Protein backbone atom coordinates (compact mmCIF):
# COMPACT_ATOMS: atom_id res chain seq x y z
CA UNK A 1 0.00 0.00 0.00
CA UNK A 2 1.51 3.41 -1.01
CA UNK A 3 2.75 5.58 1.82
CA UNK A 4 0.69 8.72 2.23
CA UNK A 5 2.81 11.84 1.81
CA UNK A 6 2.38 14.43 4.55
CA UNK A 7 1.59 17.80 3.06
CA UNK A 8 2.62 21.09 4.66
CA UNK A 9 1.58 24.39 3.08
CA UNK A 10 4.76 25.94 4.50
CA UNK A 11 7.01 23.31 2.84
CA UNK A 12 6.23 23.48 -0.91
CA UNK A 13 7.73 20.60 -2.86
CA UNK A 14 10.14 20.88 -5.77
CA UNK A 15 8.02 18.39 -7.74
CA UNK A 16 5.06 20.78 -7.60
CA UNK A 17 7.31 23.68 -8.61
CA UNK A 18 8.49 21.78 -11.68
CA UNK A 19 4.87 20.94 -12.46
CA UNK A 20 4.09 24.65 -12.67
CA UNK A 21 3.49 25.99 -9.17
CA UNK A 22 5.34 29.28 -8.66
CA UNK A 23 4.88 32.81 -7.36
CA UNK A 24 2.58 35.19 -9.18
CA UNK A 25 5.53 37.44 -9.99
CA UNK A 26 8.61 35.56 -11.17
CA UNK A 27 12.08 36.80 -12.04
CA UNK A 28 12.99 34.44 -14.86
CA UNK A 29 12.20 31.25 -16.73
CA UNK A 30 13.83 27.80 -16.81
CA UNK A 31 13.03 25.21 -19.48
CA UNK A 32 13.31 21.52 -18.59
CA UNK A 33 13.43 18.99 -21.42
CA UNK A 34 13.57 15.23 -21.07
CA UNK A 35 16.05 13.69 -23.52
CA UNK A 36 15.76 9.92 -22.85
CA UNK A 37 18.51 8.70 -25.17
CA UNK A 38 19.34 5.02 -24.78
CA UNK A 39 20.75 3.71 -28.05
CA UNK A 40 24.46 4.22 -28.62
CA UNK A 41 25.42 3.35 -25.04
CA UNK A 42 28.56 1.20 -25.02
CA UNK A 43 27.18 -0.74 -22.03
CA UNK A 44 23.51 -1.81 -22.39
CA UNK A 45 21.41 -0.08 -19.71
CA UNK A 46 18.38 2.18 -19.18
CA UNK A 47 19.40 5.84 -18.86
CA UNK A 48 16.21 6.67 -20.76
CA UNK A 49 14.31 6.08 -17.49
CA UNK A 50 16.20 8.82 -15.63
CA UNK A 51 14.19 11.89 -16.71
CA UNK A 52 10.95 10.60 -15.22
CA UNK A 53 12.74 9.19 -12.18
CA UNK A 54 14.26 12.56 -11.31
CA UNK A 55 10.86 14.25 -11.68
CA UNK A 56 9.38 11.79 -9.21
CA UNK A 57 12.14 12.09 -6.63
CA UNK A 58 11.72 15.88 -6.52
CA UNK A 59 8.78 15.03 -4.26
CA UNK A 60 11.37 14.64 -1.50
CA UNK A 61 12.91 18.12 -1.94
CA UNK A 62 11.74 21.61 -1.06
CA UNK A 63 12.14 24.74 -3.18
CA UNK A 64 14.32 26.71 -0.77
CA UNK A 65 18.10 27.06 -0.95
CA UNK A 66 19.02 28.04 2.59
CA UNK A 67 22.68 28.71 1.73
CA UNK A 68 21.88 31.26 -1.00
CA UNK A 69 18.61 32.33 0.64
CA UNK A 70 16.58 31.99 -2.55
CA UNK A 71 13.24 30.29 -3.15
CA UNK A 72 12.70 28.61 -6.51
CA UNK A 73 9.08 29.74 -6.50
CA UNK A 74 10.45 33.02 -7.89
CA UNK A 75 11.63 31.13 -10.98
CA UNK A 76 9.13 29.85 -13.52
CA UNK A 77 9.94 26.29 -14.51
CA UNK A 78 8.40 24.86 -17.67
CA UNK A 79 8.64 21.10 -18.06
CA UNK A 80 8.30 20.14 -21.72
CA UNK A 81 8.18 16.44 -20.87
CA UNK A 82 10.22 13.76 -22.62
CA UNK A 83 11.03 13.98 -26.31
CA UNK A 84 10.35 10.76 -28.22
CA UNK A 85 14.02 9.80 -28.58
CA UNK A 86 14.52 6.52 -26.72
CA UNK A 87 14.32 4.32 -29.82
CA UNK A 88 16.32 6.63 -32.10
CA UNK A 89 19.96 6.19 -33.05
CA UNK A 90 22.19 9.08 -32.00
CA UNK A 91 22.55 10.11 -35.64
CA UNK A 92 18.74 10.52 -35.77
CA UNK A 93 18.55 12.49 -32.53
CA UNK A 94 20.67 15.40 -33.69
CA UNK A 95 18.10 17.50 -35.54
CA UNK A 96 15.08 17.24 -33.21
CA UNK A 97 17.08 17.77 -30.03
CA UNK A 98 19.25 20.62 -31.29
CA UNK A 99 16.18 22.41 -32.64
CA UNK A 100 14.19 22.16 -29.41
CA UNK A 101 17.12 23.57 -27.42
CA UNK A 102 17.58 26.38 -29.91
CA UNK A 103 13.87 27.22 -29.75
CA UNK A 104 13.71 27.10 -25.94
CA UNK A 105 16.62 29.50 -25.53
CA UNK A 106 14.68 32.18 -27.37
CA UNK A 107 12.21 32.42 -24.49
CA UNK A 108 13.99 31.01 -21.44
CA UNK A 109 16.98 32.17 -19.41
CA UNK A 110 18.40 28.65 -19.31
CA UNK A 111 17.63 25.06 -20.27
CA UNK A 112 18.17 21.82 -18.37
CA UNK A 113 18.33 18.64 -20.43
CA UNK A 114 17.52 15.51 -18.45
CA UNK A 115 19.25 12.54 -20.08
CA UNK A 116 19.55 9.88 -21.21
CA UNK A 117 23.05 8.95 -22.19
CA UNK A 118 25.88 11.33 -23.07
CA UNK A 119 24.79 11.39 -26.70
CA UNK A 120 22.66 14.32 -25.50
CA UNK A 121 25.68 16.62 -25.39
CA UNK A 122 26.43 16.97 -29.10
CA UNK A 123 22.95 18.09 -30.27
CA UNK A 124 22.42 20.06 -27.07
CA UNK A 125 25.63 21.99 -27.57
CA UNK A 126 24.87 22.60 -31.23
CA UNK A 127 21.46 23.99 -30.31
CA UNK A 128 22.89 26.26 -27.62
CA UNK A 129 25.04 28.44 -29.87
CA UNK A 130 24.68 30.32 -33.13
CA UNK A 131 28.22 29.24 -33.97
CA UNK A 132 30.39 26.55 -32.40
CA UNK A 133 33.31 28.95 -32.55
CA UNK A 134 31.44 31.14 -30.06
CA UNK A 135 30.37 28.26 -27.80
CA UNK A 136 32.23 26.93 -24.79
CA UNK A 137 31.84 23.38 -23.50
CA UNK A 138 32.47 22.56 -19.83
CA UNK A 139 32.27 18.86 -18.99
CA UNK A 140 32.25 17.09 -15.65
CA UNK A 141 33.23 13.55 -16.58
CA UNK A 142 35.66 10.84 -15.55
CA UNK A 143 36.32 10.14 -19.24
CA UNK A 144 37.31 12.37 -22.15
CA UNK A 145 34.43 11.17 -24.40
CA UNK A 146 36.96 11.23 -27.25
CA UNK A 147 36.60 7.66 -28.51
CA UNK A 148 37.01 6.99 -32.23
CA UNK A 149 34.14 7.92 -34.55
CA UNK A 150 34.79 5.07 -36.96
CA UNK A 151 32.06 2.90 -35.51
CA UNK A 152 29.47 5.67 -35.43
CA UNK A 153 28.21 7.89 -32.65
CA UNK A 154 28.14 6.60 -29.07
CA UNK A 155 27.82 7.95 -25.56
CA UNK A 156 31.64 7.87 -25.33
CA UNK A 157 32.51 10.10 -28.30
CA UNK A 158 30.28 13.15 -27.82
CA UNK A 159 33.27 15.49 -27.41
CA UNK A 160 35.12 13.89 -30.34
CA UNK A 161 32.07 14.43 -32.55
CA UNK A 162 31.85 18.09 -31.52
CA UNK A 163 35.51 18.56 -32.45
CA UNK A 164 34.69 17.05 -35.84
CA UNK A 165 31.74 19.44 -36.15
CA UNK A 166 34.07 22.41 -35.69
CA UNK A 167 34.06 23.14 -31.96
CA UNK A 168 37.58 24.46 -31.22
CA UNK A 169 39.50 22.46 -28.65
CA UNK A 170 40.40 25.74 -26.98
CA UNK A 171 36.67 26.14 -26.24
CA UNK A 172 36.56 22.92 -24.20
CA UNK A 173 37.39 22.44 -20.51
CA UNK A 174 37.00 19.00 -18.94
CA UNK A 175 36.90 18.52 -15.17
CA UNK A 176 37.20 15.30 -13.17
CA UNK A 177 39.28 13.20 -15.58
CA UNK A 178 40.41 10.04 -13.78
CA UNK A 179 43.34 7.68 -14.02
CA UNK A 180 42.58 4.20 -15.37
CA UNK A 181 39.38 5.51 -16.95
CA UNK A 182 41.10 6.74 -20.13
CA UNK A 183 43.87 5.75 -22.54
CA UNK A 184 47.09 7.36 -23.64
CA UNK A 185 45.75 7.70 -27.21
CA UNK A 186 42.72 9.72 -26.17
CA UNK A 187 44.76 11.81 -23.76
CA UNK A 188 47.07 12.67 -26.66
CA UNK A 189 44.07 13.67 -28.78
CA UNK A 190 42.94 16.02 -25.99
CA UNK A 191 46.41 17.60 -25.83
CA UNK A 192 46.68 17.98 -29.59
CA UNK A 193 43.21 19.51 -29.85
CA UNK A 194 44.08 22.13 -27.24
CA UNK A 195 41.52 20.91 -24.71
CA UNK A 196 42.07 21.99 -21.12
CA UNK A 197 41.49 19.16 -18.69
CA UNK A 198 41.75 18.98 -14.92
CA UNK A 199 42.24 15.61 -13.25
CA UNK A 200 40.66 14.48 -10.01
CA UNK A 201 44.01 14.78 -8.25
CA UNK A 202 44.30 18.41 -9.37
CA UNK A 203 40.77 19.12 -8.14
CA UNK A 204 41.69 17.63 -4.76
CA UNK A 205 44.75 19.88 -4.57
CA UNK A 206 43.04 23.08 -5.76
CA UNK A 207 39.46 22.65 -4.48
CA UNK A 208 36.26 22.44 -6.48
CA UNK A 209 35.31 26.09 -5.98
CA UNK A 210 38.43 27.54 -7.57
CA UNK A 211 38.61 24.95 -10.33
CA UNK A 212 35.04 25.57 -11.49
CA UNK A 213 35.29 29.34 -11.27
CA UNK A 214 38.58 29.31 -13.22
CA UNK A 215 37.10 27.05 -15.91
CA UNK A 216 34.06 29.28 -16.37
CA UNK A 217 36.18 32.44 -16.44
CA UNK A 218 38.59 30.90 -18.94
CA UNK A 219 35.79 30.02 -21.33
CA UNK A 220 33.89 33.26 -20.85
CA UNK A 221 36.85 35.28 -22.15
CA UNK A 222 36.32 34.15 -25.74
CA UNK A 223 32.84 32.61 -26.08
CA UNK A 224 29.30 33.97 -26.01
CA UNK A 225 27.59 30.89 -24.62
CA UNK A 226 28.69 28.10 -22.28
CA UNK A 227 27.15 24.62 -22.39
CA UNK A 228 27.70 22.43 -19.31
CA UNK A 229 27.69 18.64 -19.43
CA UNK A 230 27.23 16.78 -16.13
CA UNK A 231 28.03 13.13 -16.74
CA UNK A 232 27.34 11.78 -13.28
CA UNK A 233 30.02 9.12 -13.63
CA UNK A 234 32.34 11.93 -12.47
CA UNK A 235 31.08 11.09 -8.98
CA UNK A 236 32.74 8.71 -6.59
CA UNK A 237 30.98 5.39 -7.04
CA UNK A 238 29.76 5.55 -3.43
CA UNK A 239 27.54 8.44 -4.52
CA UNK A 240 26.62 7.05 -7.94
CA UNK A 241 25.87 3.31 -7.94
CA UNK A 242 23.52 3.92 -10.88
CA UNK A 243 26.37 5.16 -13.09
CA UNK A 244 28.22 2.31 -14.78
CA UNK A 245 31.29 4.48 -15.42
CA UNK A 246 31.64 5.85 -11.88
CA UNK A 247 34.80 4.85 -10.03
CA UNK A 248 36.15 5.19 -6.51
CA UNK A 249 37.91 8.52 -6.03
CA UNK A 250 35.53 10.73 -8.00
CA UNK A 251 33.77 13.89 -6.86
CA UNK A 252 31.60 13.87 -3.77
CA UNK A 253 27.91 14.67 -4.08
CA UNK A 254 28.53 17.97 -2.27
CA UNK A 255 31.24 18.99 -4.76
CA UNK A 256 29.06 18.32 -7.79
CA UNK A 257 26.12 20.12 -6.23
CA UNK A 258 28.31 23.15 -5.55
CA UNK A 259 29.61 23.02 -9.13
CA UNK A 260 26.02 23.01 -10.40
CA UNK A 261 25.21 26.14 -8.37
CA UNK A 262 28.29 27.94 -9.68
CA UNK A 263 27.40 27.04 -13.27
CA UNK A 264 23.83 28.23 -12.85
CA UNK A 265 25.11 31.48 -11.39
CA UNK A 266 27.42 32.27 -14.32
CA UNK A 267 25.96 34.76 -16.84
CA UNK A 268 27.14 32.89 -19.95
CA UNK A 269 25.90 29.43 -18.99
CA UNK A 270 22.69 28.73 -20.92
CA UNK A 271 22.33 24.93 -20.94
CA UNK A 272 23.05 22.12 -18.47
CA UNK A 273 22.67 18.44 -19.23
CA UNK A 274 22.48 15.69 -16.60
CA UNK A 275 23.28 12.29 -18.08
CA UNK A 276 24.40 8.66 -17.69
CA UNK A 277 22.19 7.52 -14.80
CA UNK A 278 20.34 4.18 -14.93
CA UNK A 279 17.69 4.23 -12.18
CA UNK A 280 17.30 0.44 -12.33
CA UNK A 281 20.82 0.10 -10.91
CA UNK A 282 20.43 2.61 -8.08
CA UNK A 283 20.80 1.81 -4.38
CA UNK A 284 18.55 3.60 -1.86
CA UNK A 285 17.90 6.30 -4.49
CA UNK A 286 21.43 7.60 -3.90
CA UNK A 287 22.22 8.57 -7.49
CA UNK A 288 18.77 9.90 -8.29
CA UNK A 289 18.83 12.15 -5.23
CA UNK A 290 22.25 13.47 -6.23
CA UNK A 291 20.99 14.12 -9.76
CA UNK A 292 17.96 15.95 -8.32
CA UNK A 293 20.15 18.06 -6.03
CA UNK A 294 22.34 19.11 -8.97
CA UNK A 295 19.20 20.02 -10.91
CA UNK A 296 17.90 22.18 -8.06
CA UNK A 297 21.31 23.71 -7.30
CA UNK A 298 21.67 24.84 -10.92
CA UNK A 299 18.19 26.39 -10.78
CA UNK A 300 19.05 28.16 -7.51
CA UNK A 301 22.28 29.45 -9.02
CA UNK A 302 20.31 30.77 -12.01
CA UNK A 303 17.81 32.51 -9.74
CA UNK A 304 20.64 34.05 -7.72
CA UNK A 305 22.14 35.26 -11.01
CA UNK A 306 18.86 36.93 -11.99
CA UNK A 307 18.57 38.55 -8.58
CA UNK A 308 22.14 39.76 -8.90
CA UNK A 309 23.62 37.63 -6.13
CA UNK A 310 26.92 35.79 -6.51
CA UNK A 311 28.28 33.55 -3.78
CSV table of C-alpha atoms in Angstrom, one decimal:
chain,number,residue,atom,x,y,z
A,1,UNK,CA,0.0,0.0,0.0
A,2,UNK,CA,1.5,3.4,-1.0
A,3,UNK,CA,2.8,5.6,1.8
A,4,UNK,CA,0.7,8.7,2.2
A,5,UNK,CA,2.8,11.8,1.8
A,6,UNK,CA,2.4,14.4,4.6
A,7,UNK,CA,1.6,17.8,3.1
A,8,UNK,CA,2.6,21.1,4.7
A,9,UNK,CA,1.6,24.4,3.1
A,10,UNK,CA,4.8,25.9,4.5
A,11,UNK,CA,7.0,23.3,2.8
A,12,UNK,CA,6.2,23.5,-0.9
A,13,UNK,CA,7.7,20.6,-2.9
A,14,UNK,CA,10.1,20.9,-5.8
A,15,UNK,CA,8.0,18.4,-7.7
A,16,UNK,CA,5.1,20.8,-7.6
A,17,UNK,CA,7.3,23.7,-8.6
A,18,UNK,CA,8.5,21.8,-11.7
A,19,UNK,CA,4.9,20.9,-12.5
A,20,UNK,CA,4.1,24.7,-12.7
A,21,UNK,CA,3.5,26.0,-9.2
A,22,UNK,CA,5.3,29.3,-8.7
A,23,UNK,CA,4.9,32.8,-7.4
A,24,UNK,CA,2.6,35.2,-9.2
A,25,UNK,CA,5.5,37.4,-10.0
A,26,UNK,CA,8.6,35.6,-11.2
A,27,UNK,CA,12.1,36.8,-12.0
A,28,UNK,CA,13.0,34.4,-14.9
A,29,UNK,CA,12.2,31.2,-16.7
A,30,UNK,CA,13.8,27.8,-16.8
A,31,UNK,CA,13.0,25.2,-19.5
A,32,UNK,CA,13.3,21.5,-18.6
A,33,UNK,CA,13.4,19.0,-21.4
A,34,UNK,CA,13.6,15.2,-21.1
A,35,UNK,CA,16.1,13.7,-23.5
A,36,UNK,CA,15.8,9.9,-22.9
A,37,UNK,CA,18.5,8.7,-25.2
A,38,UNK,CA,19.3,5.0,-24.8
A,39,UNK,CA,20.7,3.7,-28.1
A,40,UNK,CA,24.5,4.2,-28.6
A,41,UNK,CA,25.4,3.3,-25.0
A,42,UNK,CA,28.6,1.2,-25.0
A,43,UNK,CA,27.2,-0.7,-22.0
A,44,UNK,CA,23.5,-1.8,-22.4
A,45,UNK,CA,21.4,-0.1,-19.7
A,46,UNK,CA,18.4,2.2,-19.2
A,47,UNK,CA,19.4,5.8,-18.9
A,48,UNK,CA,16.2,6.7,-20.8
A,49,UNK,CA,14.3,6.1,-17.5
A,50,UNK,CA,16.2,8.8,-15.6
A,51,UNK,CA,14.2,11.9,-16.7
A,52,UNK,CA,11.0,10.6,-15.2
A,53,UNK,CA,12.7,9.2,-12.2
A,54,UNK,CA,14.3,12.6,-11.3
A,55,UNK,CA,10.9,14.3,-11.7
A,56,UNK,CA,9.4,11.8,-9.2
A,57,UNK,CA,12.1,12.1,-6.6
A,58,UNK,CA,11.7,15.9,-6.5
A,59,UNK,CA,8.8,15.0,-4.3
A,60,UNK,CA,11.4,14.6,-1.5
A,61,UNK,CA,12.9,18.1,-1.9
A,62,UNK,CA,11.7,21.6,-1.1
A,63,UNK,CA,12.1,24.7,-3.2
A,64,UNK,CA,14.3,26.7,-0.8
A,65,UNK,CA,18.1,27.1,-1.0
A,66,UNK,CA,19.0,28.0,2.6
A,67,UNK,CA,22.7,28.7,1.7
A,68,UNK,CA,21.9,31.3,-1.0
A,69,UNK,CA,18.6,32.3,0.6
A,70,UNK,CA,16.6,32.0,-2.5
A,71,UNK,CA,13.2,30.3,-3.2
A,72,UNK,CA,12.7,28.6,-6.5
A,73,UNK,CA,9.1,29.7,-6.5
A,74,UNK,CA,10.5,33.0,-7.9
A,75,UNK,CA,11.6,31.1,-11.0
A,76,UNK,CA,9.1,29.8,-13.5
A,77,UNK,CA,9.9,26.3,-14.5
A,78,UNK,CA,8.4,24.9,-17.7
A,79,UNK,CA,8.6,21.1,-18.1
A,80,UNK,CA,8.3,20.1,-21.7
A,81,UNK,CA,8.2,16.4,-20.9
A,82,UNK,CA,10.2,13.8,-22.6
A,83,UNK,CA,11.0,14.0,-26.3
A,84,UNK,CA,10.4,10.8,-28.2
A,85,UNK,CA,14.0,9.8,-28.6
A,86,UNK,CA,14.5,6.5,-26.7
A,87,UNK,CA,14.3,4.3,-29.8
A,88,UNK,CA,16.3,6.6,-32.1
A,89,UNK,CA,20.0,6.2,-33.0
A,90,UNK,CA,22.2,9.1,-32.0
A,91,UNK,CA,22.5,10.1,-35.6
A,92,UNK,CA,18.7,10.5,-35.8
A,93,UNK,CA,18.5,12.5,-32.5
A,94,UNK,CA,20.7,15.4,-33.7
A,95,UNK,CA,18.1,17.5,-35.5
A,96,UNK,CA,15.1,17.2,-33.2
A,97,UNK,CA,17.1,17.8,-30.0
A,98,UNK,CA,19.2,20.6,-31.3
A,99,UNK,CA,16.2,22.4,-32.6
A,100,UNK,CA,14.2,22.2,-29.4
A,101,UNK,CA,17.1,23.6,-27.4
A,102,UNK,CA,17.6,26.4,-29.9
A,103,UNK,CA,13.9,27.2,-29.8
A,104,UNK,CA,13.7,27.1,-25.9
A,105,UNK,CA,16.6,29.5,-25.5
A,106,UNK,CA,14.7,32.2,-27.4
A,107,UNK,CA,12.2,32.4,-24.5
A,108,UNK,CA,14.0,31.0,-21.4
A,109,UNK,CA,17.0,32.2,-19.4
A,110,UNK,CA,18.4,28.7,-19.3
A,111,UNK,CA,17.6,25.1,-20.3
A,112,UNK,CA,18.2,21.8,-18.4
A,113,UNK,CA,18.3,18.6,-20.4
A,114,UNK,CA,17.5,15.5,-18.4
A,115,UNK,CA,19.2,12.5,-20.1
A,116,UNK,CA,19.5,9.9,-21.2
A,117,UNK,CA,23.1,9.0,-22.2
A,118,UNK,CA,25.9,11.3,-23.1
A,119,UNK,CA,24.8,11.4,-26.7
A,120,UNK,CA,22.7,14.3,-25.5
A,121,UNK,CA,25.7,16.6,-25.4
A,122,UNK,CA,26.4,17.0,-29.1
A,123,UNK,CA,23.0,18.1,-30.3
A,124,UNK,CA,22.4,20.1,-27.1
A,125,UNK,CA,25.6,22.0,-27.6
A,126,UNK,CA,24.9,22.6,-31.2
A,127,UNK,CA,21.5,24.0,-30.3
A,128,UNK,CA,22.9,26.3,-27.6
A,129,UNK,CA,25.0,28.4,-29.9
A,130,UNK,CA,24.7,30.3,-33.1
A,131,UNK,CA,28.2,29.2,-34.0
A,132,UNK,CA,30.4,26.5,-32.4
A,133,UNK,CA,33.3,28.9,-32.5
A,134,UNK,CA,31.4,31.1,-30.1
A,135,UNK,CA,30.4,28.3,-27.8
A,136,UNK,CA,32.2,26.9,-24.8
A,137,UNK,CA,31.8,23.4,-23.5
A,138,UNK,CA,32.5,22.6,-19.8
A,139,UNK,CA,32.3,18.9,-19.0
A,140,UNK,CA,32.2,17.1,-15.6
A,141,UNK,CA,33.2,13.6,-16.6
A,142,UNK,CA,35.7,10.8,-15.5
A,143,UNK,CA,36.3,10.1,-19.2
A,144,UNK,CA,37.3,12.4,-22.2
A,145,UNK,CA,34.4,11.2,-24.4
A,146,UNK,CA,37.0,11.2,-27.2
A,147,UNK,CA,36.6,7.7,-28.5
A,148,UNK,CA,37.0,7.0,-32.2
A,149,UNK,CA,34.1,7.9,-34.6
A,150,UNK,CA,34.8,5.1,-37.0
A,151,UNK,CA,32.1,2.9,-35.5
A,152,UNK,CA,29.5,5.7,-35.4
A,153,UNK,CA,28.2,7.9,-32.6
A,154,UNK,CA,28.1,6.6,-29.1
A,155,UNK,CA,27.8,8.0,-25.6
A,156,UNK,CA,31.6,7.9,-25.3
A,157,UNK,CA,32.5,10.1,-28.3
A,158,UNK,CA,30.3,13.1,-27.8
A,159,UNK,CA,33.3,15.5,-27.4
A,160,UNK,CA,35.1,13.9,-30.3
A,161,UNK,CA,32.1,14.4,-32.5
A,162,UNK,CA,31.8,18.1,-31.5
A,163,UNK,CA,35.5,18.6,-32.4
A,164,UNK,CA,34.7,17.1,-35.8
A,165,UNK,CA,31.7,19.4,-36.1
A,166,UNK,CA,34.1,22.4,-35.7
A,167,UNK,CA,34.1,23.1,-32.0
A,168,UNK,CA,37.6,24.5,-31.2
A,169,UNK,CA,39.5,22.5,-28.7
A,170,UNK,CA,40.4,25.7,-27.0
A,171,UNK,CA,36.7,26.1,-26.2
A,172,UNK,CA,36.6,22.9,-24.2
A,173,UNK,CA,37.4,22.4,-20.5
A,174,UNK,CA,37.0,19.0,-18.9
A,175,UNK,CA,36.9,18.5,-15.2
A,176,UNK,CA,37.2,15.3,-13.2
A,177,UNK,CA,39.3,13.2,-15.6
A,178,UNK,CA,40.4,10.0,-13.8
A,179,UNK,CA,43.3,7.7,-14.0
A,180,UNK,CA,42.6,4.2,-15.4
A,181,UNK,CA,39.4,5.5,-16.9
A,182,UNK,CA,41.1,6.7,-20.1
A,183,UNK,CA,43.9,5.7,-22.5
A,184,UNK,CA,47.1,7.4,-23.6
A,185,UNK,CA,45.8,7.7,-27.2
A,186,UNK,CA,42.7,9.7,-26.2
A,187,UNK,CA,44.8,11.8,-23.8
A,188,UNK,CA,47.1,12.7,-26.7
A,189,UNK,CA,44.1,13.7,-28.8
A,190,UNK,CA,42.9,16.0,-26.0
A,191,UNK,CA,46.4,17.6,-25.8
A,192,UNK,CA,46.7,18.0,-29.6
A,193,UNK,CA,43.2,19.5,-29.9
A,194,UNK,CA,44.1,22.1,-27.2
A,195,UNK,CA,41.5,20.9,-24.7
A,196,UNK,CA,42.1,22.0,-21.1
A,197,UNK,CA,41.5,19.2,-18.7
A,198,UNK,CA,41.7,19.0,-14.9
A,199,UNK,CA,42.2,15.6,-13.3
A,200,UNK,CA,40.7,14.5,-10.0
A,201,UNK,CA,44.0,14.8,-8.2
A,202,UNK,CA,44.3,18.4,-9.4
A,203,UNK,CA,40.8,19.1,-8.1
A,204,UNK,CA,41.7,17.6,-4.8
A,205,UNK,CA,44.7,19.9,-4.6
A,206,UNK,CA,43.0,23.1,-5.8
A,207,UNK,CA,39.5,22.6,-4.5
A,208,UNK,CA,36.3,22.4,-6.5
A,209,UNK,CA,35.3,26.1,-6.0
A,210,UNK,CA,38.4,27.5,-7.6
A,211,UNK,CA,38.6,24.9,-10.3
A,212,UNK,CA,35.0,25.6,-11.5
A,213,UNK,CA,35.3,29.3,-11.3
A,214,UNK,CA,38.6,29.3,-13.2
A,215,UNK,CA,37.1,27.0,-15.9
A,216,UNK,CA,34.1,29.3,-16.4
A,217,UNK,CA,36.2,32.4,-16.4
A,218,UNK,CA,38.6,30.9,-18.9
A,219,UNK,CA,35.8,30.0,-21.3
A,220,UNK,CA,33.9,33.3,-20.8
A,221,UNK,CA,36.8,35.3,-22.2
A,222,UNK,CA,36.3,34.1,-25.7
A,223,UNK,CA,32.8,32.6,-26.1
A,224,UNK,CA,29.3,34.0,-26.0
A,225,UNK,CA,27.6,30.9,-24.6
A,226,UNK,CA,28.7,28.1,-22.3
A,227,UNK,CA,27.2,24.6,-22.4
A,228,UNK,CA,27.7,22.4,-19.3
A,229,UNK,CA,27.7,18.6,-19.4
A,230,UNK,CA,27.2,16.8,-16.1
A,231,UNK,CA,28.0,13.1,-16.7
A,232,UNK,CA,27.3,11.8,-13.3
A,233,UNK,CA,30.0,9.1,-13.6
A,234,UNK,CA,32.3,11.9,-12.5
A,235,UNK,CA,31.1,11.1,-9.0
A,236,UNK,CA,32.7,8.7,-6.6
A,237,UNK,CA,31.0,5.4,-7.0
A,238,UNK,CA,29.8,5.5,-3.4
A,239,UNK,CA,27.5,8.4,-4.5
A,240,UNK,CA,26.6,7.0,-7.9
A,241,UNK,CA,25.9,3.3,-7.9
A,242,UNK,CA,23.5,3.9,-10.9
A,243,UNK,CA,26.4,5.2,-13.1
A,244,UNK,CA,28.2,2.3,-14.8
A,245,UNK,CA,31.3,4.5,-15.4
A,246,UNK,CA,31.6,5.9,-11.9
A,247,UNK,CA,34.8,4.8,-10.0
A,248,UNK,CA,36.2,5.2,-6.5
A,249,UNK,CA,37.9,8.5,-6.0
A,250,UNK,CA,35.5,10.7,-8.0
A,251,UNK,CA,33.8,13.9,-6.9
A,252,UNK,CA,31.6,13.9,-3.8
A,253,UNK,CA,27.9,14.7,-4.1
A,254,UNK,CA,28.5,18.0,-2.3
A,255,UNK,CA,31.2,19.0,-4.8
A,256,UNK,CA,29.1,18.3,-7.8
A,257,UNK,CA,26.1,20.1,-6.2
A,258,UNK,CA,28.3,23.2,-5.6
A,259,UNK,CA,29.6,23.0,-9.1
A,260,UNK,CA,26.0,23.0,-10.4
A,261,UNK,CA,25.2,26.1,-8.4
A,262,UNK,CA,28.3,27.9,-9.7
A,263,UNK,CA,27.4,27.0,-13.3
A,264,UNK,CA,23.8,28.2,-12.9
A,265,UNK,CA,25.1,31.5,-11.4
A,266,UNK,CA,27.4,32.3,-14.3
A,267,UNK,CA,26.0,34.8,-16.8
A,268,UNK,CA,27.1,32.9,-19.9
A,269,UNK,CA,25.9,29.4,-19.0
A,270,UNK,CA,22.7,28.7,-20.9
A,271,UNK,CA,22.3,24.9,-20.9
A,272,UNK,CA,23.1,22.1,-18.5
A,273,UNK,CA,22.7,18.4,-19.2
A,274,UNK,CA,22.5,15.7,-16.6
A,275,UNK,CA,23.3,12.3,-18.1
A,276,UNK,CA,24.4,8.7,-17.7
A,277,UNK,CA,22.2,7.5,-14.8
A,278,UNK,CA,20.3,4.2,-14.9
A,279,UNK,CA,17.7,4.2,-12.2
A,280,UNK,CA,17.3,0.4,-12.3
A,281,UNK,CA,20.8,0.1,-10.9
A,282,UNK,CA,20.4,2.6,-8.1
A,283,UNK,CA,20.8,1.8,-4.4
A,284,UNK,CA,18.5,3.6,-1.9
A,285,UNK,CA,17.9,6.3,-4.5
A,286,UNK,CA,21.4,7.6,-3.9
A,287,UNK,CA,22.2,8.6,-7.5
A,288,UNK,CA,18.8,9.9,-8.3
A,289,UNK,CA,18.8,12.1,-5.2
A,290,UNK,CA,22.2,13.5,-6.2
A,291,UNK,CA,21.0,14.1,-9.8
A,292,UNK,CA,18.0,16.0,-8.3
A,293,UNK,CA,20.1,18.1,-6.0
A,294,UNK,CA,22.3,19.1,-9.0
A,295,UNK,CA,19.2,20.0,-10.9
A,296,UNK,CA,17.9,22.2,-8.1
A,297,UNK,CA,21.3,23.7,-7.3
A,298,UNK,CA,21.7,24.8,-10.9
A,299,UNK,CA,18.2,26.4,-10.8
A,300,UNK,CA,19.1,28.2,-7.5
A,301,UNK,CA,22.3,29.5,-9.0
A,302,UNK,CA,20.3,30.8,-12.0
A,303,UNK,CA,17.8,32.5,-9.7
A,304,UNK,CA,20.6,34.1,-7.7
A,305,UNK,CA,22.1,35.3,-11.0
A,306,UNK,CA,18.9,36.9,-12.0
A,307,UNK,CA,18.6,38.5,-8.6
A,308,UNK,CA,22.1,39.8,-8.9
A,309,UNK,CA,23.6,37.6,-6.1
A,310,UNK,CA,26.9,35.8,-6.5
A,311,UNK,CA,28.3,33.6,-3.8
